[in-house]
Amino acid sequence: MTKLAFLGLGVMGFPMAGHLAAAGHEVTVYNRTASKAQDWVARHGGAAAKTPKEAATGAEMVFSCVGNDDDLRSVILGEEGAFAGMSQGSILIDNTTASAEVARELAEIGKQKGIAVIDAPVSGGQAGAENGALTVMCGGEADTFARAQPVIDAFARAVTLMGPSGAGQLTKMVNQICIAGLLQGLSEGMNFGLKAGLDMQKVIDVIGKGAAQSWQMDNRAATMCEGKFDFGFAVDWMRKDLGICLAEAENNGARLPVTALVDQFYAQVQARGGNRWDTSSLMQLLAKD
Ligand SMILES: NC(=O)c1ccc[n+]([C@@H]2O[C@H](COP(=O)([O-])OP(=O)(O)OC[C@H]3O[C@@H](n4cnc5c(N)ncnc54)[C@H](OP(=O)(O)O)[C@@H]3O)[C@@H](O)[C@H]2O)c1
């Protein structure tokens, strides 16, 4: 049993922290909107703290899962941030999807305080978080990872050390780049099939067993054809992630022509009020044209 803190009880953090408690750890939670922390304690036990600092005080490991780079800085750095409460030898495990730059920045500041940091973004969506079946991509030191992995296992199907600080975030960027282009292709295919008058359930059943198969096809193609876009990972989050990918590509010289285009398509979805629609809503742009 390890004394843990969890900061950020959103769609992802709430169930992830729940799995840590169910694994027998002593968990203190912090959430900006305090009522969510109270709900979590009512369901899982443990304790709620008023600030990240208070939650992190005395914890061997602190998890965070907030929105973007700035949100992360605000819960970790500063007078009431987690670092102010964490002691030497403790570990910060950050599950936010953020930039590699902020991962390295936190690792550097942590090092000066004797706090080890692992960037550990996740893939698998809300269902993966609820089922404790996330894929976790980590960046950091090998000995820190060895201590953290058995704890992270509580909400994961796979936990892998990818390299030094920032490598987890860079791996998540690859994940998002792969998904963006694929979703546009899937949207065009489904829209084409509908316009051609095909029975799309039959089409999905047939081509889903061939080379066009993908997680997105298995899980989203049918609902895309029904014009339903309420299945998890939101367009606003995707735009945040693609922005991170495009900025990183400026640093490393990688060309991302399709990713840049899909990012602009998502901007159009936002302009149509689809900020909280799921990422398969690229289909909407084609269907309504
Ligand atoms: N949803 C997914 O399918 C999914 C999948 C993979 C990765 N992710 C990534 O995981 C992270 C969290 O996603 P989510 O879906 O759980 O988001 P969410 O439901 O919007 O929750 C965000 C959480 O962060 C907190 N937060 C945001 N800004 C904050 C700030 N400045 N100070 C303190 N707390 C702050 C929110 O507190 P309040 O409750 O007070 O708003 C909330 O607890 C994001 O980086 C996202 O890209 C999400």
Short mmCIF file of C-alpha atoms and ligand atoms in Angstrom, two decimals:
data_model
loop_
_atom_site.label_atom_id
_atom_site.label_comp_id
_atom_site.label_asym_id
_atom_site.label_seq_id
_atom_site.Cartn_x
_atom_site.Cartn_y
_atom_site.Cartn_z
CA MET A 1 0.00 0.00 0.00
CA THR A 2 1.38 3.38 -1.04
CA LYS A 3 0.32 6.85 0.07
CA LEU A 4 -0.81 8.61 -3.09
CA ALA A 5 -2.32 11.91 -4.22
CA PHE A 6 -4.38 12.38 -7.38
CA LEU A 7 -4.90 15.86 -8.87
CA GLY A 8 -7.67 16.35 -11.44
CA LEU A 9 -10.81 14.23 -11.28
CA GLY A 10 -12.13 14.74 -14.80
CA VAL A 11 -13.51 12.17 -17.22
CA MET A 12 -10.15 10.36 -17.02
CA GLY A 13 -8.81 11.19 -13.57
CA PHE A 14 -11.96 10.24 -11.61
CA PRO A 15 -11.93 6.55 -12.65
CA MET A 16 -8.10 6.33 -12.72
CA ALA A 17 -7.92 7.49 -9.10
CA GLY A 18 -10.72 5.02 -8.33
CA HIS A 19 -8.62 2.11 -9.63
CA LEU A 20 -5.69 3.23 -7.47
CA ALA A 21 -7.95 3.19 -4.39
CA ALA A 22 -9.41 -0.19 -5.38
CA ALA A 23 -5.85 -1.57 -5.60
CA GLY A 24 -5.50 -0.81 -1.89
CA HIS A 25 -3.55 2.45 -1.96
CA GLU A 26 -4.31 5.33 0.39
CA VAL A 27 -5.44 8.10 -1.97
CA THR A 28 -5.94 11.80 -1.24
CA VAL A 29 -7.62 13.64 -4.10
CA TYR A 30 -7.70 17.27 -5.18
CA ASN A 31 -10.04 18.77 -7.76
CA ARG A 32 -10.45 22.47 -8.60
CA THR A 33 -14.23 22.06 -8.43
CA ALA A 34 -14.38 20.70 -4.90
CA SER A 35 -17.75 18.94 -5.27
CA LYS A 36 -16.18 16.35 -7.61
CA ALA A 37 -13.59 15.53 -4.95
CA GLN A 38 -16.39 15.06 -2.40
CA ASP A 39 -18.23 12.75 -4.82
CA TRP A 40 -15.05 10.75 -5.35
CA VAL A 41 -14.48 10.32 -1.59
CA ALA A 42 -18.11 9.29 -1.11
CA ARG A 43 -17.61 6.56 -3.68
CA HIS A 44 -14.04 5.41 -3.04
CA GLY A 45 -13.07 6.47 0.51
CA GLY A 46 -9.73 8.19 1.05
CA ALA A 47 -9.62 11.96 1.62
CA ALA A 48 -10.13 15.22 -0.26
CA ALA A 49 -7.70 18.13 0.02
CA LYS A 50 -8.33 21.83 -0.62
CA THR A 51 -5.14 22.46 -2.59
CA PRO A 52 -2.67 20.40 -4.66
CA LYS A 53 -0.03 21.17 -2.01
CA GLU A 54 -2.20 19.77 0.78
CA ALA A 55 -3.00 16.63 -1.23
CA ALA A 56 0.67 16.06 -2.11
CA THR A 57 2.03 16.53 1.42
CA GLY A 58 3.28 13.18 2.69
CA ALA A 59 2.48 11.33 -0.56
CA GLU A 60 5.07 8.94 -1.98
CA MET A 61 3.62 9.41 -5.45
CA VAL A 62 1.48 12.20 -6.87
CA PHE A 63 -0.60 11.68 -10.02
CA SER A 64 -1.93 14.56 -12.12
CA CYS A 65 -4.41 14.50 -15.00
CA VAL A 66 -5.51 18.03 -15.93
CA GLY A 67 -6.07 19.81 -19.26
CA ASN A 68 -3.04 21.44 -20.89
CA ASP A 69 0.46 22.78 -20.18
CA ASP A 70 -0.76 25.86 -18.32
CA ASP A 71 -3.20 23.87 -16.18
CA LEU A 72 -0.38 21.51 -15.34
CA ARG A 73 1.97 24.32 -14.32
CA SER A 74 -0.76 25.78 -12.14
CA VAL A 75 -1.37 22.56 -10.16
CA ILE A 76 2.31 21.59 -9.85
CA LEU A 77 4.27 24.85 -9.53
CA GLY A 78 3.48 27.87 -7.37
CA GLU A 79 2.75 28.38 -3.69
CA GLU A 80 -0.19 25.99 -3.48
CA GLY A 81 1.12 23.58 -6.14
CA ALA A 82 2.05 19.94 -5.60
CA PHE A 83 5.82 20.53 -5.59
CA ALA A 84 5.41 22.79 -2.55
CA GLY A 85 4.12 19.82 -0.55
CA MET A 86 6.14 16.93 -1.98
CA SER A 87 9.17 15.62 -0.15
CA GLN A 88 12.57 14.43 -1.42
CA GLY A 89 12.41 10.96 -2.94
CA SER A 90 8.75 11.26 -3.97
CA ILE A 91 7.56 10.87 -7.58
CA LEU A 92 5.25 12.97 -9.75
CA ILE A 93 3.48 10.90 -12.42
CA ASP A 94 1.75 13.21 -14.88
CA ASN A 95 -1.01 11.64 -17.00
CA THR A 96 -2.01 14.89 -18.74
CA THR A 97 -1.51 15.04 -22.52
CA ALA A 98 0.90 17.98 -22.65
CA SER A 99 4.03 19.12 -24.49
CA ALA A 100 7.40 17.40 -24.22
CA GLU A 101 8.73 20.83 -23.25
CA VAL A 102 6.63 21.10 -20.09
CA ALA A 103 7.53 17.49 -19.21
CA ARG A 104 11.23 18.37 -19.35
CA GLU A 105 10.64 21.64 -17.48
CA LEU A 106 8.88 19.86 -14.59
CA ALA A 107 11.54 17.13 -14.52
CA GLU A 108 14.28 19.77 -14.26
CA ILE A 109 12.54 21.74 -11.50
CA GLY A 110 11.72 18.48 -9.70
CA LYS A 111 15.33 17.34 -9.85
CA GLN A 112 16.45 20.45 -7.98
CA LYS A 113 14.01 19.52 -5.19
CA GLY A 114 14.84 15.79 -5.15
CA ILE A 115 11.47 14.93 -6.74
CA ALA A 116 11.48 12.52 -9.70
CA VAL A 117 9.04 13.17 -12.54
CA ILE A 118 7.54 10.80 -15.09
CA ASP A 119 5.50 12.08 -18.02
CA ALA A 120 2.89 9.37 -18.50
CA PRO A 121 0.15 10.33 -20.98
CA VAL A 122 -2.49 7.72 -21.64
CA SER A 123 -4.44 6.30 -24.55
CA GLY A 124 -7.67 4.32 -24.41
CA GLY A 125 -10.25 7.03 -23.72
CA GLN A 126 -12.97 7.18 -21.10
CA ALA A 127 -13.77 3.47 -21.50
CA GLY A 128 -10.10 2.56 -21.01
CA ALA A 129 -9.98 4.68 -17.84
CA GLU A 130 -13.20 3.18 -16.47
CA ASN A 131 -12.10 -0.38 -17.23
CA GLY A 132 -8.55 0.15 -15.92
CA ALA A 133 -7.23 -0.74 -19.37
CA LEU A 134 -5.26 2.32 -20.46
CA THR A 135 -2.02 2.28 -22.43
CA VAL A 136 0.54 4.44 -20.60
CA MET A 137 3.56 5.90 -22.40
CA CYS A 138 6.27 7.02 -19.99
CA GLY A 139 9.30 9.29 -20.07
CA GLY A 140 11.83 9.46 -17.23
CA GLU A 141 14.61 7.63 -15.41
CA ALA A 142 14.58 3.81 -15.40
CA ASP A 143 14.82 3.46 -11.59
CA THR A 144 11.93 5.89 -11.04
CA PHE A 145 9.89 4.03 -13.65
CA ALA A 146 10.58 0.71 -11.90
CA ARG A 147 9.09 2.12 -8.67
CA ALA A 148 6.10 3.73 -10.37
CA GLN A 149 5.09 0.99 -12.80
CA PRO A 150 3.49 -1.43 -10.30
CA VAL A 151 1.32 1.44 -9.01
CA ILE A 152 0.35 2.70 -12.49
CA ASP A 153 -0.60 -0.91 -13.34
CA ALA A 154 -3.82 -0.40 -11.33
CA PHE A 155 -5.40 1.50 -14.24
CA ALA A 156 -3.38 0.17 -17.17
CA ARG A 157 -3.23 -2.64 -19.67
CA ALA A 158 0.28 -1.67 -20.77
CA VAL A 159 2.86 0.62 -19.15
CA THR A 160 6.05 1.25 -21.14
CA LEU A 161 9.13 3.39 -20.55
CA MET A 162 9.83 5.09 -23.90
CA GLY A 163 12.98 7.04 -22.99
CA PRO A 164 14.01 10.14 -20.98
CA SER A 165 11.69 12.95 -19.85
CA GLY A 166 9.38 14.01 -22.68
CA ALA A 167 9.53 10.63 -24.48
CA GLY A 168 6.08 9.65 -23.16
CA GLN A 169 4.56 12.86 -24.53
CA LEU A 170 6.39 12.43 -27.86
CA THR A 171 4.95 8.90 -28.16
CA LYS A 172 1.45 10.21 -27.44
CA MET A 173 1.99 12.77 -30.25
CA VAL A 174 2.72 9.91 -32.67
CA ASN A 175 -0.52 8.28 -31.47
CA GLN A 176 -2.56 11.42 -32.17
CA ILE A 177 -0.93 12.02 -35.58
CA CYS A 178 -1.84 8.46 -36.61
CA ILE A 179 -5.44 8.88 -35.43
CA ALA A 180 -6.04 12.28 -37.09
CA GLY A 181 -5.35 11.19 -40.66
CA LEU A 182 -7.09 7.88 -40.15
CA LEU A 183 -10.30 9.54 -38.94
CA GLN A 184 -10.45 11.77 -42.00
CA GLY A 185 -9.99 8.72 -44.26
CA LEU A 186 -12.67 6.83 -42.34
CA SER A 187 -15.05 9.81 -42.61
CA GLU A 188 -14.52 10.05 -46.37
CA GLY A 189 -15.05 6.30 -46.80
CA MET A 190 -18.25 6.21 -44.73
CA ASN A 191 -19.65 9.32 -46.41
CA PHE A 192 -18.83 7.92 -49.86
CA GLY A 193 -20.58 4.64 -49.01
CA LEU A 194 -23.70 6.43 -47.78
CA LYS A 195 -23.85 8.60 -50.91
CA ALA A 196 -23.43 5.43 -53.02
CA GLY A 197 -26.50 3.98 -51.32
CA LEU A 198 -24.70 1.01 -49.76
CA ASP A 199 -25.85 -0.81 -46.61
CA MET A 200 -23.12 0.63 -44.40
CA GLN A 201 -23.46 -1.93 -41.60
CA LYS A 202 -22.73 -4.62 -44.18
CA VAL A 203 -19.83 -2.59 -45.58
CA ILE A 204 -18.32 -2.14 -42.11
CA ASP A 205 -18.76 -5.85 -41.34
CA VAL A 206 -16.98 -6.85 -44.56
CA ILE A 207 -14.13 -4.34 -44.82
CA GLY A 208 -13.67 -4.38 -41.03
CA LYS A 209 -12.32 -7.91 -41.47
CA GLY A 210 -9.81 -6.79 -44.11
CA ALA A 211 -6.94 -4.35 -44.49
CA ALA A 212 -9.08 -1.28 -43.72
CA GLN A 213 -9.79 -2.50 -40.17
CA SER A 214 -8.89 -0.14 -37.32
CA TRP A 215 -9.94 0.60 -33.73
CA GLN A 216 -11.77 3.64 -35.08
CA MET A 217 -13.62 1.52 -37.63
CA ASP A 218 -14.56 -1.11 -35.04
CA ASN A 219 -15.73 1.45 -32.49
CA ARG A 220 -16.90 4.54 -34.39
CA ALA A 221 -17.81 3.78 -38.03
CA ALA A 222 -21.38 2.64 -37.30
CA THR A 223 -22.18 5.65 -35.11
CA MET A 224 -20.58 8.00 -37.65
CA CYS A 225 -23.00 6.67 -40.26
CA GLU A 226 -25.87 7.42 -37.86
CA GLY A 227 -24.61 10.99 -37.36
CA LYS A 228 -23.91 10.37 -33.64
CA PHE A 229 -20.84 12.10 -32.26
CA ASP A 230 -21.17 11.78 -28.52
CA PHE A 231 -18.63 9.07 -27.76
CA GLY A 232 -15.80 10.44 -25.69
CA PHE A 233 -12.63 12.24 -26.72
CA ALA A 234 -13.72 15.77 -27.58
CA VAL A 235 -12.73 17.94 -30.56
CA ASP A 236 -11.41 20.66 -28.23
CA TRP A 237 -8.97 18.16 -26.69
CA MET A 238 -7.93 16.89 -30.13
CA ARG A 239 -7.16 20.42 -31.31
CA LYS A 240 -5.07 20.95 -28.18
CA ASP A 241 -3.18 17.72 -28.94
CA LEU A 242 -2.69 18.48 -32.65
CA GLY A 243 -1.42 21.95 -31.71
CA ILE A 244 1.20 20.25 -29.52
CA CYS A 245 2.16 17.91 -32.41
CA LEU A 246 2.45 20.78 -34.91
CA ALA A 247 4.58 22.83 -32.51
CA GLU A 248 6.87 19.86 -31.85
CA ALA A 249 7.22 19.31 -35.62
CA GLU A 250 8.54 22.87 -35.87
CA ASN A 251 11.31 21.76 -33.51
CA ASN A 252 12.21 18.43 -35.09
CA GLY A 253 11.60 19.27 -38.76
CA ALA A 254 9.01 16.53 -39.37
CA ARG A 255 6.46 17.40 -42.06
CA LEU A 256 2.83 16.93 -41.00
CA PRO A 257 0.78 18.04 -44.03
CA VAL A 258 -2.27 15.84 -43.42
CA THR A 259 -2.25 16.48 -39.66
CA ALA A 260 -2.21 20.25 -40.31
CA LEU A 261 -5.13 19.92 -42.71
CA VAL A 262 -7.18 17.75 -40.34
CA ASP A 263 -6.48 20.28 -37.58
CA GLN A 264 -8.14 22.90 -39.78
CA PHE A 265 -11.11 20.59 -40.39
CA TYR A 266 -11.49 20.29 -36.62
CA ALA A 267 -11.46 24.11 -36.43
CA GLN A 268 -14.46 24.03 -38.79
CA VAL A 269 -16.21 21.49 -36.56
CA GLN A 270 -15.65 23.86 -33.63
CA ALA A 271 -17.08 26.74 -35.69
CA ARG A 272 -20.23 24.62 -36.14
CA GLY A 273 -20.54 24.28 -32.35
CA GLY A 274 -18.91 20.85 -32.14
CA ASN A 275 -16.37 21.62 -29.41
CA ARG A 276 -17.55 18.72 -27.24
CA TRP A 277 -18.44 16.33 -30.07
CA ASP A 278 -16.12 13.34 -30.33
CA THR A 279 -13.28 13.24 -32.84
CA SER A 280 -15.22 11.16 -35.39
CA SER A 281 -17.32 14.29 -36.07
CA LEU A 282 -15.06 15.10 -39.05
CA MET A 283 -17.76 13.12 -40.88
CA GLN A 284 -20.26 15.90 -40.13
CA LEU A 285 -18.38 18.33 -42.37
CA LEU A 286 -18.73 15.97 -45.33
CA ALA A 287 -22.29 14.89 -44.62
CA LYS A 288 -23.55 18.48 -44.35
CA ASP A 289 -21.65 19.84 -47.37
N1 LIG B 1 -11.10 12.12 -22.37
C1 LIG B 1 -10.33 11.27 -23.05
O1 LIG B 1 -10.83 10.38 -23.76
C2 LIG B 1 -8.82 11.38 -22.95
C3 LIG B 1 -8.05 10.33 -23.47
C4 LIG B 1 -6.67 10.40 -23.39
C5 LIG B 1 -6.06 11.51 -22.81
N2 LIG B 1 -6.82 12.54 -22.33
C6 LIG B 1 -6.14 13.69 -21.72
O2 LIG B 1 -6.27 13.62 -20.31
C7 LIG B 1 -6.36 14.94 -19.76
C8 LIG B 1 -7.66 15.08 -18.98
O3 LIG B 1 -8.73 14.80 -19.85
P1 LIG B 1 -10.24 14.64 -19.30
O4 LIG B 1 -11.02 14.09 -20.45
O5 LIG B 1 -10.24 13.95 -17.99
O6 LIG B 1 -10.63 16.17 -19.11
P2 LIG B 1 -11.81 16.84 -18.23
O7 LIG B 1 -12.91 15.87 -18.01
O8 LIG B 1 -12.12 18.15 -18.85
O9 LIG B 1 -11.10 17.08 -16.82
C9 LIG B 1 -10.04 17.99 -16.66
C10 LIG B 1 -9.63 17.98 -15.22
O10 LIG B 1 -8.55 18.90 -15.04
C11 LIG B 1 -8.93 19.89 -14.06
N3 LIG B 1 -8.33 21.16 -14.42
C12 LIG B 1 -8.28 21.72 -15.65
N4 LIG B 1 -7.63 22.90 -15.59
C13 LIG B 1 -7.24 23.07 -14.31
C14 LIG B 1 -6.53 24.10 -13.64
N5 LIG B 1 -6.06 25.16 -14.29
N6 LIG B 1 -6.34 23.96 -12.31
C15 LIG B 1 -6.81 22.87 -11.66
N7 LIG B 1 -7.49 21.86 -12.24
C16 LIG B 1 -7.70 21.98 -13.56
C17 LIG B 1 -10.45 19.93 -14.10
O11 LIG B 1 -10.98 20.46 -12.91
P3 LIG B 1 -12.52 20.95 -12.83
O12 LIG B 1 -13.32 19.72 -12.50
O13 LIG B 1 -12.55 21.97 -11.76
O14 LIG B 1 -12.86 21.54 -14.18
C18 LIG B 1 -10.75 18.43 -14.27
O15 LIG B 1 -10.58 17.73 -13.05
C19 LIG B 1 -6.23 15.91 -20.95
O16 LIG B 1 -4.91 16.32 -21.09
C20 LIG B 1 -6.68 15.05 -22.13
O17 LIG B 1 -6.12 15.50 -23.36
C21 LIG B 1 -8.20 12.48 -22.38
#
